[in-house]
Amino acid sequence: MKVNATYFQNDPVRPLVYGEAELINPPRQRLRGEPVREGVLVQPVLVGFCGTDNELMQMGRRGQLGKKFPAGTNRLINGHEGVVWVPSQNRFAIVLIRGGDSIDPTRYTEDETYFEYGCDQADGLFADAMYVNPDMLLPIPEGYVEDGKLALSFAKKMVFPDPFACMLFQLERMEDLGSAHWFRQTARRHKCSLEEAHRIAADEIFQRTVIFGLGTTGMFIGDIIRQKHPGAKLVFVDLAAEDSAKVRFALEQTGGEYIRNDFADPADCAAAIIGRLGGRATMFIGASATKLESEMAFTHGVLGCNGIYNSFSLGPTVSYDTMPFGFENHLIFGSINFRQDHMEEAIGMLAVSHYDEIVRLIDRAEFAADPIAAYEQRIFCPGAPAKTAVIWNPDYIDTTR
C-alpha cells in the first residue's frame, strides 16, 4: 500500500523527503510473552514535531540512519507524537510508541530487542496511513469527540503524551533514588522509622530544585513536581527573556521562579541560583543539552551535599572532580524512558491541562512543499514556537473547539 508521507533517508542533500512511500506491516509484539500481531491500519490526524525528528534528519545527512530503517527498507517514515483514527475500531487513539521482544521495552537488556514507531525500525505518523500493533493503541478520554470529530484544543495536547510520560518516569526515578539516598539521615533527623523516612525523603529531595533548560521537557517536569510535591522550591534557568511567552507560561503552570542566564561569568549565574534557592540545590535537573549543566552543578557548586544530578539532556558530556564529588556524596543518574502506565497517566493529565496554548500549527501543504526548509526555518530554529504540529487529516478535526 502506497501513501503520501515524509520520510528520512541517508542523503547529504535530501535527508528528509515528502512523497510516496510503500507501507510494510511486519508482525510485532508489545512485550515479551505476548502475541506477535500484524498491525491494524490507522490514519494520523494531528502530528507534532519533536526534537528527535530534527536529530534524525541530521543523522540522515551524515549517512548514519541505516540501523533505524525498518527491515527491508532504506527509509524511515518519521513522527511519534499525535493522535490517530482507527477505522476498523471506529475510534481515536494514541500510539504507544515503544514495544518489542522485551520484558519492558523502556529498560530493555542485552538479550532483548525493541522498536519505536517513527524513530527506530518502525514507520511513524507523518503519513496518510500507518500500521500499528492493536495492543499499542491507547484510548483517549471521553468527552472530546463530537459528530466524529476531535476537538482541536484536545488534539493539540495529544502531541505531548510521549514526552510528558517520560517526565512522569523521571519523577518516579527521582523519588525512588532520593528516598534511597537520603532515608537513613532522614530517619535520624526526624527520629522516625526507616519506612517513614523513605516517604519523607522522597518529598524532601525536591526542597531546592534547579531545572536547567526550559524547553517543553523542562516545563513538564516542573509542572509534575509541583503537582506531586507542592512544597518544592523550583528555579528554572534558561536563556529566554523573562517576559517571553514561554517563561510566563511555565511560571504560571509551575509556580516556580526564573533566572535568565545572561551572566558574563558562569560563577555569577551559580551564585544567583543558590541565592534564589536559599541554599545549594538538593536536586539538579539538566535539560538544556549544553555542557554548562554539569559545570554549573559541579564546578560552580550549585549542587549541594547529598544532592542528586538528573542528567536528562542528550549530547553533553558530564564531568566532575572526584575529590569533592566523593566527599559531598553526590548521586548522578540518567535515563530517558517511560512505561505504558506513564503514557496512560500522561494522557489523562494533559487532557485537563492548558498545554494546547503553546502549540502552533503549520499548514500541511506548506510543510509538504519543502519539509527541510520547514524544519530549519519554522520548526527548529531560533524564535520557533515551543511546539509545532500539523493537522494531517482535517476531516477528523473540529477547529471550532
Short mmCIF file of N, CA, C and O in Angstrom, two decimals, residues 37-163:
data_model
loop_
_atom_site.label_atom_id
_atom_site.label_comp_id
_atom_site.label_asym_id
_atom_site.label_seq_id
_atom_site.Cartn_x
_atom_site.Cartn_y
_atom_site.Cartn_z
N ARG A 37 1.63 -9.78 16.59
CA ARG A 37 0.42 -9.47 15.82
C ARG A 37 0.73 -8.52 14.67
O ARG A 37 1.58 -7.63 14.78
N GLU A 38 0.02 -8.73 13.56
CA GLU A 38 0.08 -7.77 12.47
C GLU A 38 -0.61 -6.49 12.89
O GLU A 38 -1.53 -6.48 13.71
N GLY A 39 -0.16 -5.37 12.32
CA GLY A 39 -0.74 -4.09 12.66
C GLY A 39 -2.08 -3.86 12.00
O GLY A 39 -2.40 -4.45 10.96
N VAL A 40 -2.88 -3.00 12.62
CA VAL A 40 -4.13 -2.54 12.01
C VAL A 40 -3.86 -1.18 11.39
O VAL A 40 -3.00 -0.41 11.85
N LEU A 41 -4.59 -0.86 10.33
CA LEU A 41 -4.38 0.40 9.62
C LEU A 41 -4.99 1.55 10.42
O LEU A 41 -6.14 1.48 10.86
N VAL A 42 -4.21 2.60 10.62
CA VAL A 42 -4.71 3.80 11.27
C VAL A 42 -4.39 5.01 10.39
O VAL A 42 -3.49 4.96 9.55
N GLN A 43 -5.11 6.09 10.62
CA GLN A 43 -4.92 7.32 9.85
C GLN A 43 -4.50 8.44 10.80
O GLN A 43 -5.31 8.87 11.63
N PRO A 44 -3.27 8.89 10.74
CA PRO A 44 -2.85 10.01 11.58
C PRO A 44 -3.72 11.24 11.34
O PRO A 44 -4.08 11.55 10.20
N VAL A 45 -4.05 11.93 12.43
CA VAL A 45 -4.96 13.07 12.36
C VAL A 45 -4.22 14.37 12.62
O VAL A 45 -4.29 15.31 11.83
N LEU A 46 -3.52 14.46 13.73
CA LEU A 46 -2.70 15.62 14.07
C LEU A 46 -1.39 15.10 14.63
O LEU A 46 -1.39 14.21 15.49
N VAL A 47 -0.28 15.64 14.13
CA VAL A 47 1.04 15.11 14.49
C VAL A 47 1.94 16.26 14.92
O VAL A 47 1.94 17.33 14.32
N GLY A 48 2.72 16.03 15.98
CA GLY A 48 3.65 17.02 16.48
C GLY A 48 5.07 16.74 16.03
O GLY A 48 5.45 15.60 15.75
N PHE A 49 5.87 17.80 15.96
CA PHE A 49 7.28 17.69 15.61
C PHE A 49 8.11 17.67 16.88
O PHE A 49 7.94 18.53 17.76
N CYS A 50 8.99 16.70 16.99
CA CYS A 50 9.84 16.53 18.16
C CYS A 50 11.29 16.81 17.79
O CYS A 50 11.69 16.61 16.63
N GLY A 51 12.09 17.23 18.76
CA GLY A 51 13.50 17.44 18.51
C GLY A 51 14.20 16.20 17.99
O GLY A 51 15.20 16.30 17.26
N THR A 52 13.67 15.02 18.33
CA THR A 52 14.22 13.78 17.80
C THR A 52 14.13 13.75 16.29
O THR A 52 15.03 13.24 15.60
N ASP A 53 13.03 14.29 15.73
CA ASP A 53 12.88 14.34 14.27
C ASP A 53 14.03 15.13 13.65
O ASP A 53 14.60 14.74 12.62
N ASN A 54 14.35 16.25 14.27
CA ASN A 54 15.44 17.08 13.74
C ASN A 54 16.78 16.35 13.83
O ASN A 54 17.59 16.40 12.89
N GLU A 55 17.00 15.66 14.93
CA GLU A 55 18.25 14.92 15.08
C GLU A 55 18.35 13.79 14.06
O GLU A 55 19.42 13.53 13.49
N LEU A 56 17.23 13.11 13.79
CA LEU A 56 17.22 12.05 12.78
C LEU A 56 17.55 12.62 11.40
O LEU A 56 18.24 11.97 10.60
N MET A 57 17.05 13.82 11.11
CA MET A 57 17.37 14.43 9.82
C MET A 57 18.88 14.68 9.71
O MET A 57 19.48 14.43 8.67
N GLN A 58 19.48 15.16 10.79
CA GLN A 58 20.92 15.39 10.77
C GLN A 58 21.69 14.07 10.61
O GLN A 58 22.70 14.01 9.91
N MET A 59 21.20 13.01 11.24
CA MET A 59 21.83 11.70 11.07
C MET A 59 21.75 11.25 9.61
O MET A 59 22.68 10.65 9.08
N GLY A 60 20.60 11.52 8.97
CA GLY A 60 20.47 11.18 7.55
C GLY A 60 21.48 11.92 6.69
O GLY A 60 22.04 11.36 5.73
N ARG A 61 21.72 13.18 7.02
CA ARG A 61 22.73 13.96 6.29
C ARG A 61 24.11 13.31 6.41
O ARG A 61 24.91 13.35 5.49
N ARG A 62 24.37 12.74 7.58
CA ARG A 62 25.67 12.13 7.84
C ARG A 62 25.72 10.65 7.44
O ARG A 62 26.73 9.99 7.65
N GLY A 63 24.62 10.13 6.89
CA GLY A 63 24.58 8.74 6.45
C GLY A 63 24.56 7.74 7.59
O GLY A 63 25.05 6.62 7.43
N GLN A 64 23.95 8.10 8.73
CA GLN A 64 24.01 7.28 9.93
C GLN A 64 22.69 6.60 10.29
O GLN A 64 22.54 6.10 11.41
N LEU A 65 21.73 6.57 9.36
CA LEU A 65 20.40 6.09 9.72
C LEU A 65 20.15 4.61 9.44
O LEU A 65 19.07 4.11 9.72
N GLY A 66 21.12 3.90 8.90
CA GLY A 66 20.88 2.52 8.47
C GLY A 66 20.20 1.65 9.49
O GLY A 66 19.26 0.92 9.19
N LYS A 67 20.64 1.70 10.73
CA LYS A 67 20.07 0.84 11.78
C LYS A 67 18.67 1.28 12.20
O LYS A 67 17.97 0.51 12.87
N LYS A 68 18.29 2.48 11.82
CA LYS A 68 16.96 2.99 12.19
C LYS A 68 15.88 2.57 11.19
O LYS A 68 14.69 2.63 11.51
N PHE A 69 16.26 2.15 9.99
CA PHE A 69 15.27 1.84 8.97
C PHE A 69 14.53 0.55 9.31
O PHE A 69 15.14 -0.41 9.81
N PRO A 70 13.23 0.47 9.00
CA PRO A 70 12.53 -0.82 9.11
C PRO A 70 13.20 -1.85 8.22
O PRO A 70 13.70 -1.52 7.13
N ALA A 71 13.21 -3.09 8.65
CA ALA A 71 13.89 -4.16 7.91
C ALA A 71 13.40 -4.21 6.47
O ALA A 71 12.19 -4.15 6.20
N GLY A 72 14.33 -4.30 5.53
CA GLY A 72 13.99 -4.42 4.12
C GLY A 72 13.73 -3.10 3.43
O GLY A 72 13.35 -3.08 2.25
N THR A 73 13.91 -1.97 4.13
CA THR A 73 13.69 -0.66 3.52
C THR A 73 14.96 0.18 3.63
O THR A 73 15.90 -0.17 4.35
N ASN A 74 14.96 1.29 2.93
CA ASN A 74 16.07 2.23 3.04
C ASN A 74 15.56 3.61 3.43
O ASN A 74 16.12 4.64 3.06
N ARG A 75 14.45 3.64 4.18
CA ARG A 75 13.88 4.90 4.64
C ARG A 75 13.09 4.67 5.92
O ARG A 75 12.72 3.55 6.27
N LEU A 76 12.82 5.75 6.65
CA LEU A 76 12.02 5.70 7.87
C LEU A 76 10.99 6.81 7.83
O LEU A 76 11.33 7.99 7.80
N ILE A 77 9.71 6.44 7.81
CA ILE A 77 8.63 7.43 7.95
C ILE A 77 8.66 7.89 9.41
O ILE A 77 8.54 7.08 10.32
N ASN A 78 8.81 9.18 9.61
CA ASN A 78 9.01 9.67 10.97
C ASN A 78 7.70 10.09 11.62
O ASN A 78 6.63 9.98 11.04
N GLY A 79 7.80 10.57 12.86
CA GLY A 79 6.64 11.05 13.60
C GLY A 79 6.22 10.08 14.68
O GLY A 79 5.88 8.94 14.40
N HIS A 80 6.25 10.54 15.94
CA HIS A 80 5.87 9.67 17.04
C HIS A 80 5.00 10.38 18.08
O HIS A 80 4.77 9.84 19.16
N GLU A 81 4.50 11.57 17.75
CA GLU A 81 3.67 12.31 18.68
C GLU A 81 2.39 12.72 17.99
O GLU A 81 2.43 13.45 16.99
N GLY A 82 1.25 12.28 18.49
CA GLY A 82 -0.01 12.70 17.89
C GLY A 82 -1.13 11.73 18.12
O GLY A 82 -1.00 10.75 18.86
N VAL A 83 -2.23 12.01 17.47
CA VAL A 83 -3.46 11.23 17.63
C VAL A 83 -3.84 10.64 16.28
O VAL A 83 -3.62 11.26 15.24
N VAL A 84 -4.40 9.43 16.29
CA VAL A 84 -4.76 8.74 15.05
C VAL A 84 -6.22 8.30 15.11
O VAL A 84 -6.81 8.16 16.18
N TRP A 85 -6.78 8.06 13.92
CA TRP A 85 -8.11 7.49 13.78
C TRP A 85 -7.96 6.03 13.37
O TRP A 85 -7.15 5.71 12.49
N VAL A 86 -8.71 5.14 14.05
CA VAL A 86 -8.64 3.71 13.78
C VAL A 86 -9.93 3.30 13.08
O VAL A 86 -10.95 3.06 13.74
N PRO A 87 -9.97 3.23 11.74
CA PRO A 87 -11.22 2.97 11.03
C PRO A 87 -11.89 1.65 11.44
O PRO A 87 -13.11 1.59 11.60
N SER A 88 -11.11 0.59 11.61
CA SER A 88 -11.71 -0.72 11.92
C SER A 88 -12.33 -0.77 13.31
O SER A 88 -13.15 -1.63 13.59
N GLN A 89 -11.95 0.17 14.17
CA GLN A 89 -12.49 0.21 15.54
C GLN A 89 -13.35 1.44 15.78
O GLN A 89 -13.88 1.62 16.89
N ASN A 90 -13.46 2.31 14.78
CA ASN A 90 -14.32 3.49 14.87
C ASN A 90 -13.99 4.33 16.10
O ASN A 90 -14.87 4.73 16.86
N ARG A 91 -12.72 4.62 16.30
CA ARG A 91 -12.31 5.41 17.47
C ARG A 91 -10.98 6.10 17.19
O ARG A 91 -10.25 5.74 16.27
N PHE A 92 -10.71 7.12 18.03
CA PHE A 92 -9.40 7.77 18.03
C PHE A 92 -8.51 7.07 19.05
O PHE A 92 -8.99 6.43 20.00
N ALA A 93 -7.20 7.20 18.87
CA ALA A 93 -6.26 6.55 19.77
C ALA A 93 -4.94 7.29 19.78
O ALA A 93 -4.62 8.06 18.86
N ILE A 94 -4.17 7.04 20.83
CA ILE A 94 -2.79 7.50 20.93
C ILE A 94 -1.89 6.27 20.77
O ILE A 94 -2.13 5.23 21.40
N VAL A 95 -0.87 6.38 19.95
CA VAL A 95 0.02 5.25 19.70
C VAL A 95 1.05 5.14 20.81
O VAL A 95 1.78 6.09 21.11
N LEU A 96 1.08 3.97 21.47
CA LEU A 96 2.17 3.64 22.38
C LEU A 96 3.40 3.38 21.52
O LEU A 96 3.43 2.43 20.74
N ILE A 97 4.39 4.21 21.63
CA ILE A 97 5.46 4.25 20.63
C ILE A 97 6.39 3.05 20.70
O ILE A 97 6.81 2.51 19.68
N ARG A 98 6.73 2.59 21.89
CA ARG A 98 7.81 1.61 22.02
C ARG A 98 7.31 0.24 22.43
O ARG A 98 6.50 0.09 23.35
N GLY A 99 7.76 -0.79 21.72
CA GLY A 99 7.45 -2.17 22.04
C GLY A 99 8.60 -3.07 21.64
O GLY A 99 9.66 -2.60 21.25
N GLY A 100 8.38 -4.40 21.72
CA GLY A 100 9.42 -5.30 21.27
C GLY A 100 9.50 -6.59 22.04
O GLY A 100 8.67 -6.89 22.92
N ASP A 101 10.50 -7.36 21.73
CA ASP A 101 10.74 -8.64 22.40
C ASP A 101 11.53 -8.38 23.67
O ASP A 101 12.72 -8.64 23.77
N SER A 102 10.84 -7.81 24.65
CA SER A 102 11.49 -7.43 25.89
C SER A 102 10.48 -7.45 27.03
O SER A 102 9.27 -7.28 26.82
N ILE A 103 10.98 -7.67 28.23
CA ILE A 103 10.12 -7.65 29.41
C ILE A 103 9.52 -6.27 29.61
O ILE A 103 8.36 -6.11 29.97
N ASP A 104 10.33 -5.25 29.37
CA ASP A 104 9.88 -3.87 29.45
C ASP A 104 10.73 -3.07 28.46
O ASP A 104 11.91 -2.85 28.71
N PRO A 105 10.17 -2.66 27.32
CA PRO A 105 10.98 -2.02 26.29
C PRO A 105 11.59 -0.70 26.72
O PRO A 105 12.48 -0.19 26.04
N THR A 106 11.13 -0.11 27.85
CA THR A 106 11.79 1.10 28.33
C THR A 106 13.08 0.78 29.06
O THR A 106 13.88 1.67 29.34
N ARG A 107 13.29 -0.48 29.40
CA ARG A 107 14.50 -0.87 30.11
C ARG A 107 15.05 -2.16 29.50
O ARG A 107 15.44 -3.08 30.24
N TYR A 108 15.06 -2.24 28.19
CA TYR A 108 15.46 -3.48 27.54
C TYR A 108 16.91 -3.81 27.87
O TYR A 108 17.73 -2.93 28.14
N THR A 109 17.23 -5.09 27.88
CA THR A 109 18.58 -5.54 28.20
C THR A 109 19.23 -6.16 26.98
O THR A 109 18.64 -6.21 25.89
N GLU A 110 20.46 -6.69 27.17
CA GLU A 110 21.28 -7.10 26.03
C GLU A 110 20.66 -8.21 25.19
O GLU A 110 20.91 -8.30 23.99
N ASP A 111 19.85 -9.07 25.81
CA ASP A 111 19.28 -10.19 25.07
C ASP A 111 17.88 -9.86 24.55
O ASP A 111 17.14 -10.76 24.14
N GLU A 112 17.49 -8.61 24.59
CA GLU A 112 16.15 -8.22 24.17
C GLU A 112 16.24 -7.22 23.01
O GLU A 112 17.30 -6.66 22.73
N THR A 113 15.12 -7.02 22.34
CA THR A 113 15.05 -6.06 21.24
C THR A 113 13.88 -5.11 21.45
O THR A 113 12.97 -5.40 22.23
N TYR A 114 13.90 -4.01 20.76
CA TYR A 114 12.80 -3.06 20.84
C TYR A 114 12.64 -2.35 19.50
O TYR A 114 13.52 -2.41 18.64
N PHE A 115 11.52 -1.68 19.32
CA PHE A 115 11.29 -0.81 18.17
C PHE A 115 10.52 0.40 18.66
O PHE A 115 9.89 0.37 19.72
N GLU A 116 10.57 1.48 17.88
CA GLU A 116 9.81 2.68 18.19
C GLU A 116 9.18 3.22 16.91
O GLU A 116 9.90 3.51 15.94
N TYR A 117 7.87 3.34 16.92
CA TYR A 117 7.18 3.90 15.75
C TYR A 117 7.70 5.32 15.47
O TYR A 117 7.69 6.19 16.32
N GLY A 118 8.16 5.52 14.23
CA GLY A 118 8.62 6.83 13.80
C GLY A 118 10.02 7.18 14.21
O GLY A 118 10.51 8.25 13.83
N CYS A 119 10.69 6.30 14.96
CA CYS A 119 12.03 6.60 15.46
C CYS A 119 13.05 5.51 15.15
O CYS A 119 14.20 5.80 14.84
N ASP A 120 12.63 4.26 15.26
CA ASP A 120 13.62 3.19 15.21
C ASP A 120 12.97 1.90 14.73
O ASP A 120 12.20 1.27 15.46
N GLN A 121 13.22 1.53 13.47
CA GLN A 121 12.83 0.25 12.90
C GLN A 121 11.33 0.09 12.64
O GLN A 121 10.87 -0.99 12.28
N ALA A 122 10.55 1.15 12.81
CA ALA A 122 9.11 1.08 12.55
C ALA A 122 8.62 2.44 12.07
O ALA A 122 8.99 3.47 12.63
N ASP A 123 7.79 2.43 11.02
CA ASP A 123 7.30 3.68 10.44
C ASP A 123 6.36 4.41 11.39
O ASP A 123 5.69 3.80 12.23
N GLY A 124 6.31 5.75 11.22
CA GLY A 124 5.58 6.60 12.13
C GLY A 124 4.40 7.34 11.52
O GLY A 124 3.82 6.92 10.51
N LEU A 125 4.07 8.49 12.14
CA LEU A 125 2.79 9.14 11.96
C LEU A 125 2.72 10.17 10.84
O LEU A 125 1.62 10.60 10.48
N PHE A 126 3.84 10.60 10.28
CA PHE A 126 3.77 11.61 9.23
C PHE A 126 3.44 10.95 7.89
O PHE A 126 4.21 11.00 6.92
N ALA A 127 2.27 10.34 7.84
CA ALA A 127 1.83 9.61 6.65
C ALA A 127 0.31 9.58 6.62
O ALA A 127 -0.35 9.72 7.66
N ASP A 128 -0.25 9.36 5.43
CA ASP A 128 -1.71 9.28 5.32
C ASP A 128 -2.25 8.07 6.07
O ASP A 128 -3.42 8.06 6.46
N ALA A 129 -1.42 7.05 6.25
CA ALA A 129 -1.83 5.86 7.00
C ALA A 129 -0.58 5.15 7.50
O ALA A 129 0.53 5.35 6.98
N MET A 130 -0.74 4.33 8.52
CA MET A 130 0.36 3.52 9.05
C MET A 130 -0.24 2.29 9.72
O MET A 130 -1.45 2.22 9.96
N TYR A 131 0.60 1.30 9.98
CA TYR A 131 0.15 0.08 10.66
C TYR A 131 0.68 0.08 12.10
O TYR A 131 1.86 0.37 12.34
N VAL A 132 -0.23 -0.25 13.04
CA VAL A 132 0.13 -0.26 14.46
C VAL A 132 -0.39 -1.55 15.09
O VAL A 132 -1.54 -1.94 14.86
N ASN A 133 0.47 -2.19 15.88
CA ASN A 133 0.02 -3.33 16.68
C ASN A 133 -1.21 -2.92 17.47
O ASN A 133 -1.18 -1.92 18.20
N PRO A 134 -2.33 -3.66 17.36
CA PRO A 134 -3.55 -3.23 18.03
C PRO A 134 -3.43 -3.14 19.54
O PRO A 134 -4.21 -2.43 20.20
N ASP A 135 -2.47 -3.86 20.14
CA ASP A 135 -2.25 -3.76 21.58
C ASP A 135 -1.62 -2.44 21.98
O ASP A 135 -1.53 -2.14 23.18
N MET A 136 -1.18 -1.67 20.98
CA MET A 136 -0.45 -0.44 21.26
C MET A 136 -1.23 0.81 20.86
O MET A 136 -0.64 1.87 20.60
N LEU A 137 -2.55 0.69 20.81
CA LEU A 137 -3.42 1.82 20.52
C LEU A 137 -4.17 2.18 21.80
O LEU A 137 -5.12 1.51 22.20
N LEU A 138 -3.73 3.24 22.46
CA LEU A 138 -4.27 3.62 23.76
C LEU A 138 -5.51 4.49 23.59
O LEU A 138 -5.52 5.40 22.75
N PRO A 139 -6.55 4.26 24.38
CA PRO A 139 -7.78 5.05 24.23
C PRO A 139 -7.60 6.47 24.73
O PRO A 139 -6.73 6.77 25.56
N ILE A 140 -8.43 7.37 24.21
CA ILE A 140 -8.46 8.75 24.71
C ILE A 140 -9.63 8.88 25.67
O ILE A 140 -10.57 8.08 25.65
N PRO A 141 -9.62 9.89 26.56
CA PRO A 141 -10.73 10.09 27.50
C PRO A 141 -12.03 10.44 26.77
O PRO A 141 -12.03 10.88 25.63
N GLU A 142 -13.12 10.23 27.48
CA GLU A 142 -14.44 10.58 26.94
C GLU A 142 -14.62 12.10 26.91
O GLU A 142 -14.00 12.83 27.68
N GLY A 143 -15.45 12.55 25.99
CA GLY A 143 -15.88 13.94 26.01
C GLY A 143 -15.21 14.87 25.01
O GLY A 143 -15.52 16.06 24.98
N TYR A 144 -14.31 14.33 24.19
CA TYR A 144 -13.58 15.20 23.27
C TYR A 144 -13.92 14.95 21.80
O TYR A 144 -13.32 15.56 20.92
N VAL A 145 -14.87 14.05 21.55
CA VAL A 145 -15.30 13.73 20.19
C VAL A 145 -16.76 14.12 20.03
O VAL A 145 -17.59 13.78 20.87
N GLU A 146 -17.05 14.81 18.96
CA GLU A 146 -18.42 15.23 18.68
C GLU A 146 -18.66 15.11 17.18
O GLU A 146 -17.88 15.64 16.38
N ASP A 147 -19.71 14.38 16.81
CA ASP A 147 -20.03 14.16 15.40
C ASP A 147 -18.83 13.59 14.63
O ASP A 147 -18.55 13.96 13.49
N GLY A 148 -18.11 12.70 15.29
CA GLY A 148 -16.99 12.02 14.65
C GLY A 148 -15.73 12.84 14.51
O GLY A 148 -14.79 12.39 13.84
N LYS A 149 -15.71 14.01 15.11
CA LYS A 149 -14.53 14.87 15.01
C LYS A 149 -13.95 15.16 16.38
O LYS A 149 -14.66 15.26 17.38
N LEU A 150 -12.65 15.33 16.39
CA LEU A 150 -11.91 15.57 17.62
C LEU A 150 -11.72 17.07 17.81
O LEU A 150 -11.37 17.79 16.87
N ALA A 151 -11.93 17.54 19.05
CA ALA A 151 -11.72 18.96 19.34
C ALA A 151 -10.26 19.32 19.11
O ALA A 151 -9.36 18.63 19.59
N LEU A 152 -10.01 20.40 18.38
CA LEU A 152 -8.64 20.81 18.06
C LEU A 152 -7.85 21.08 19.32
O LEU A 152 -6.67 20.71 19.41
N SER A 153 -8.45 21.70 20.32
CA SER A 153 -7.73 22.02 21.55
C SER A 153 -7.22 20.74 22.22
O SER A 153 -6.08 20.70 22.71
N PHE A 154 -8.04 19.69 22.23
CA PHE A 154 -7.61 18.43 22.81
C PHE A 154 -6.55 17.77 21.94
O PHE A 154 -5.55 17.24 22.45
N ALA A 155 -6.74 17.79 20.63
CA ALA A 155 -5.78 17.16 19.72
C ALA A 155 -4.40 17.77 19.88
O ALA A 155 -3.39 17.06 19.85
N LYS A 156 -4.32 19.10 20.07
CA LYS A 156 -3.03 19.75 20.28
C LYS A 156 -2.32 19.20 21.51
O LYS A 156 -1.11 18.99 21.52
N LYS A 157 -3.09 18.97 22.57
CA LYS A 157 -2.48 18.43 23.80
C LYS A 157 -1.94 17.03 23.60
O LYS A 157 -1.01 16.61 24.30
N MET A 158 -2.50 16.32 22.64
CA MET A 158 -2.10 14.93 22.44
C MET A 158 -0.82 14.77 21.61
O MET A 158 -0.46 13.66 21.25
N VAL A 159 -0.11 15.89 21.34
CA VAL A 159 1.25 15.75 20.82
C VAL A 159 2.25 15.56 21.96
O VAL A 159 3.43 15.31 21.71
N PHE A 160 1.77 15.65 23.20
CA PHE A 160 2.68 15.65 24.34
C PHE A 160 2.72 14.39 25.21
O PHE A 160 3.57 14.31 26.10
N PRO A 161 1.83 13.40 25.04
CA PRO A 161 1.91 12.24 25.96
C PRO A 161 3.26 11.55 26.02
O PRO A 161 3.68 11.11 27.10
N ASP A 162 3.96 11.46 24.89
CA ASP A 162 5.27 10.80 24.90
C ASP A 162 6.27 11.53 25.81
O ASP A 162 6.80 10.93 26.76
N PRO A 163 6.55 12.83 25.58
CA PRO A 163 7.49 13.49 26.48
C PRO A 163 6.96 13.67 27.90
O PRO A 163 7.73 13.62 28.87
#
